[in-house]
Amino acid sequence: MIRPLHLLIHLWWLHFGFTADVLQSPGLIPSRVGDNVTLLCEHQDSSFLYKYWYRQGKDKLLILMGHTHTTQTPNIEKEFLGGKITIQPTTAQKNVLKMLSVSHGDSATYYCA
């Protein structure tokens, strides 16, 4: 019998002394191949208008996925275009990263800053 494959997505928050505290949730997402995954990023400081999403895979390199400015149309980096991910700003302090039909290659740590 074939057991379902699982992938694990880690979500950590970044804190820099010169920025607002960034809250991300959920912290750990056990997912199956084919699942859709939603990650939330928020902060309470209305003066920080940009939010950036990064992916850190096995090679430990941080790769910019995209960013938002307030509630304007998000900017997705070229390698992440194609509909697999969306970044949706909901307010000036919140945005959502959605990954559709995750695969083993999506297993990584995701950061919002």
PDB file of C-alpha atoms in Angstrom:
ATOM      1  CA  MET A   1       0.000   0.000   0.000  1.00  0.00           C
ATOM      2  CA  ILE A   2       1.306   3.442  -0.892  1.00  0.00           C
ATOM      3  CA  ARG A   3       1.341   5.927   1.965  1.00  0.00           C
ATOM      4  CA  PRO A   4       0.484   9.540   1.219  1.00  0.00           C
ATOM      5  CA  LEU A   5       3.439  11.832   0.757  1.00  0.00           C
ATOM      6  CA  HIS A   6       3.718  14.684   3.196  1.00  0.00           C
ATOM      7  CA  LEU A   7       5.510  17.931   2.877  1.00  0.00           C
ATOM      8  CA  LEU A   8       6.276  20.327   5.655  1.00  0.00           C
ATOM      9  CA  ILE A   9       6.211  24.063   5.284  1.00  0.00           C
ATOM     10  CA  HIS A  10       7.851  26.115   7.993  1.00  0.00           C
ATOM     11  CA  LEU A  11       6.866  29.683   8.601  1.00  0.00           C
ATOM     12  CA  TRP A  12       8.994  31.892  10.783  1.00  0.00           C
ATOM     13  CA  TRP A  13       8.767  35.542  11.681  1.00  0.00           C
ATOM     14  CA  LEU A  14      11.532  38.033  11.205  1.00  0.00           C
ATOM     15  CA  HIS A  15      12.252  40.819  13.653  1.00  0.00           C
ATOM     16  CA  PHE A  16      14.677  43.604  12.932  1.00  0.00           C
ATOM     17  CA  GLY A  17      15.405  46.332  15.471  1.00  0.00           C
ATOM     18  CA  PHE A  18      14.470  49.011  12.957  1.00  0.00           C
ATOM     19  CA  THR A  19      11.168  47.535  11.782  1.00  0.00           C
ATOM     20  CA  ALA A  20       7.815  46.530  13.170  1.00  0.00           C
ATOM     21  CA  ASP A  21       7.232  43.078  14.613  1.00  0.00           C
ATOM     22  CA  VAL A  22       5.973  40.859  11.815  1.00  0.00           C
ATOM     23  CA  LEU A  23       3.537  38.120  12.768  1.00  0.00           C
ATOM     24  CA  GLN A  24       3.121  35.090  10.544  1.00  0.00           C
ATOM     25  CA  SER A  25       0.680  32.254  10.908  1.00  0.00           C
ATOM     26  CA  PRO A  26       0.332  29.391  11.031  1.00  0.00           C
ATOM     27  CA  GLY A  27       3.862  28.508  12.188  1.00  0.00           C
ATOM     28  CA  LEU A  28       4.136  24.962  10.873  1.00  0.00           C
ATOM     29  CA  ILE A  29       1.972  23.530   8.124  1.00  0.00           C
ATOM     30  CA  PRO A  30       1.944  19.781   7.568  1.00  0.00           C
ATOM     31  CA  SER A  31       0.612  19.423   4.029  1.00  0.00           C
ATOM     32  CA  ARG A  32       0.053  16.710   1.472  1.00  0.00           C
ATOM     33  CA  VAL A  33       1.094  16.907  -2.138  1.00  0.00           C
ATOM     34  CA  GLY A  34      -1.725  18.627  -4.000  1.00  0.00           C
ATOM     35  CA  ASP A  35      -2.969  20.658  -1.015  1.00  0.00           C
ATOM     36  CA  ASN A  36      -3.469  24.403  -1.200  1.00  0.00           C
ATOM     37  CA  VAL A  37      -1.624  26.320   1.534  1.00  0.00           C
ATOM     38  CA  THR A  38      -2.383  29.801   2.881  1.00  0.00           C
ATOM     39  CA  LEU A  39       0.095  31.850   4.939  1.00  0.00           C
ATOM     40  CA  LEU A  40      -0.774  35.115   6.689  1.00  0.00           C
ATOM     41  CA  CYS A  41       1.598  38.033   7.302  1.00  0.00           C
ATOM     42  CA  GLU A  42       0.700  41.017   9.436  1.00  0.00           C
ATOM     43  CA  HIS A  43       2.129  43.827  11.531  1.00  0.00           C
ATOM     44  CA  GLN A  44       0.596  46.632  13.579  1.00  0.00           C
ATOM     45  CA  ASP A  45       2.669  49.584  12.343  1.00  0.00           C
ATOM     46  CA  SER A  46       0.840  51.515   9.626  1.00  0.00           C
ATOM     47  CA  SER A  47       4.038  53.320   8.569  1.00  0.00           C
ATOM     48  CA  PHE A  48       5.547  50.111   7.107  1.00  0.00           C
ATOM     49  CA  LEU A  49       3.800  49.852   3.765  1.00  0.00           C
ATOM     50  CA  TYR A  50       5.853  47.115   2.056  1.00  0.00           C
ATOM     51  CA  LYS A  51       5.688  43.401   2.807  1.00  0.00           C
ATOM     52  CA  TYR A  52       8.082  40.917   1.195  1.00  0.00           C
ATOM     53  CA  TRP A  53       7.759  37.119   0.946  1.00  0.00           C
ATOM     54  CA  TYR A  54      10.910  34.987   0.820  1.00  0.00           C
ATOM     55  CA  ARG A  55      11.468  31.262   0.368  1.00  0.00           C
ATOM     56  CA  GLN A  56      14.412  29.394   1.908  1.00  0.00           C
ATOM     57  CA  GLY A  57      14.922  25.889   0.549  1.00  0.00           C
ATOM     58  CA  LYS A  58      17.441  23.159   1.353  1.00  0.00           C
ATOM     59  CA  ASP A  59      20.288  25.237  -0.094  1.00  0.00           C
ATOM     60  CA  LYS A  60      19.601  27.889   2.606  1.00  0.00           C
ATOM     61  CA  LEU A  61      19.448  30.729   0.061  1.00  0.00           C
ATOM     62  CA  LEU A  62      16.712  33.314   0.591  1.00  0.00           C
ATOM     63  CA  ILE A  63      14.786  33.868  -2.628  1.00  0.00           C
ATOM     64  CA  LEU A  64      12.417  36.803  -3.002  1.00  0.00           C
ATOM     65  CA  MET A  65       9.016  35.549  -4.154  1.00  0.00           C
ATOM     66  CA  GLY A  66       7.277  38.895  -4.364  1.00  0.00           C
ATOM     67  CA  HIS A  67       6.151  41.938  -2.455  1.00  0.00           C
ATOM     68  CA  THR A  68       3.209  44.216  -1.871  1.00  0.00           C
ATOM     69  CA  HIS A  69       2.837  47.921  -1.204  1.00  0.00           C
ATOM     70  CA  THR A  70      -0.243  48.708   0.887  1.00  0.00           C
ATOM     71  CA  THR A  71      -3.247  47.219  -0.931  1.00  0.00           C
ATOM     72  CA  GLN A  72      -1.951  47.718  -4.470  1.00  0.00           C
ATOM     73  CA  THR A  73      -1.401  44.970  -7.026  1.00  0.00           C
ATOM     74  CA  PRO A  74       1.370  42.642  -5.799  1.00  0.00           C
ATOM     75  CA  ASN A  75       4.676  42.231  -7.619  1.00  0.00           C
ATOM     76  CA  ILE A  76       5.549  38.562  -8.173  1.00  0.00           C
ATOM     77  CA  GLU A  77       9.114  37.629  -9.154  1.00  0.00           C
ATOM     78  CA  LYS A  78       9.535  36.006 -12.597  1.00  0.00           C
ATOM     79  CA  GLU A  79      10.370  32.520 -11.340  1.00  0.00           C
ATOM     80  CA  PHE A  80       7.122  32.457  -9.331  1.00  0.00           C
ATOM     81  CA  LEU A  81       4.801  33.687 -12.091  1.00  0.00           C
ATOM     82  CA  GLY A  82       2.364  31.264 -13.647  1.00  0.00           C
ATOM     83  CA  GLY A  83      -0.411  31.064 -11.088  1.00  0.00           C
ATOM     84  CA  LYS A  84       1.200  28.669  -8.598  1.00  0.00           C
ATOM     85  CA  ILE A  85       1.347  31.417  -5.959  1.00  0.00           C
ATOM     86  CA  THR A  86      -0.653  34.525  -5.252  1.00  0.00           C
ATOM     87  CA  ILE A  87       0.056  37.341  -2.836  1.00  0.00           C
ATOM     88  CA  GLN A  88      -3.043  39.205  -1.763  1.00  0.00           C
ATOM     89  CA  PRO A  89      -2.848  42.367   0.339  1.00  0.00           C
ATOM     90  CA  THR A  90      -5.966  42.548   2.506  1.00  0.00           C
ATOM     91  CA  THR A  91      -5.112  45.773   4.381  1.00  0.00           C
ATOM     92  CA  ALA A  92      -2.035  48.003   4.630  1.00  0.00           C
ATOM     93  CA  GLN A  93      -0.901  45.816   7.560  1.00  0.00           C
ATOM     94  CA  LYS A  94      -1.898  42.342   6.294  1.00  0.00           C
ATOM     95  CA  ASN A  95      -1.311  40.150   3.288  1.00  0.00           C
ATOM     96  CA  VAL A  96      -1.749  36.518   2.363  1.00  0.00           C
ATOM     97  CA  LEU A  97       0.524  34.162   0.420  1.00  0.00           C
ATOM     98  CA  LYS A  98      -1.401  31.324  -1.234  1.00  0.00           C
ATOM     99  CA  MET A  99       0.315  28.335  -2.825  1.00  0.00           C
ATOM    100  CA  LEU A 100      -1.792  26.112  -5.042  1.00  0.00           C
ATOM    101  CA  SER A 101      -1.353  22.370  -5.360  1.00  0.00           C
ATOM    102  CA  VAL A 102       1.890  22.142  -3.377  1.00  0.00           C
ATOM    103  CA  SER A 103       4.548  19.608  -4.334  1.00  0.00           C
ATOM    104  CA  HIS A 104       7.743  18.296  -2.744  1.00  0.00           C
ATOM    105  CA  GLY A 105       9.602  21.194  -4.346  1.00  0.00           C
ATOM    106  CA  ASP A 106       7.575  23.636  -2.238  1.00  0.00           C
ATOM    107  CA  SER A 107       8.875  22.190   1.026  1.00  0.00           C
ATOM    108  CA  ALA A 108      10.773  25.143   2.518  1.00  0.00           C
ATOM    109  CA  THR A 109      10.762  27.860   5.134  1.00  0.00           C
ATOM    110  CA  TYR A 110       8.793  30.955   4.133  1.00  0.00           C
ATOM    111  CA  TYR A 111       9.509  34.383   5.561  1.00  0.00           C
ATOM    112  CA  CYS A 112       7.547  37.592   5.508  1.00  0.00           C
ATOM    113  CA  ALA A 113       9.389  40.824   6.219  1.00  0.00           C
TER     114      ALA A 113
END
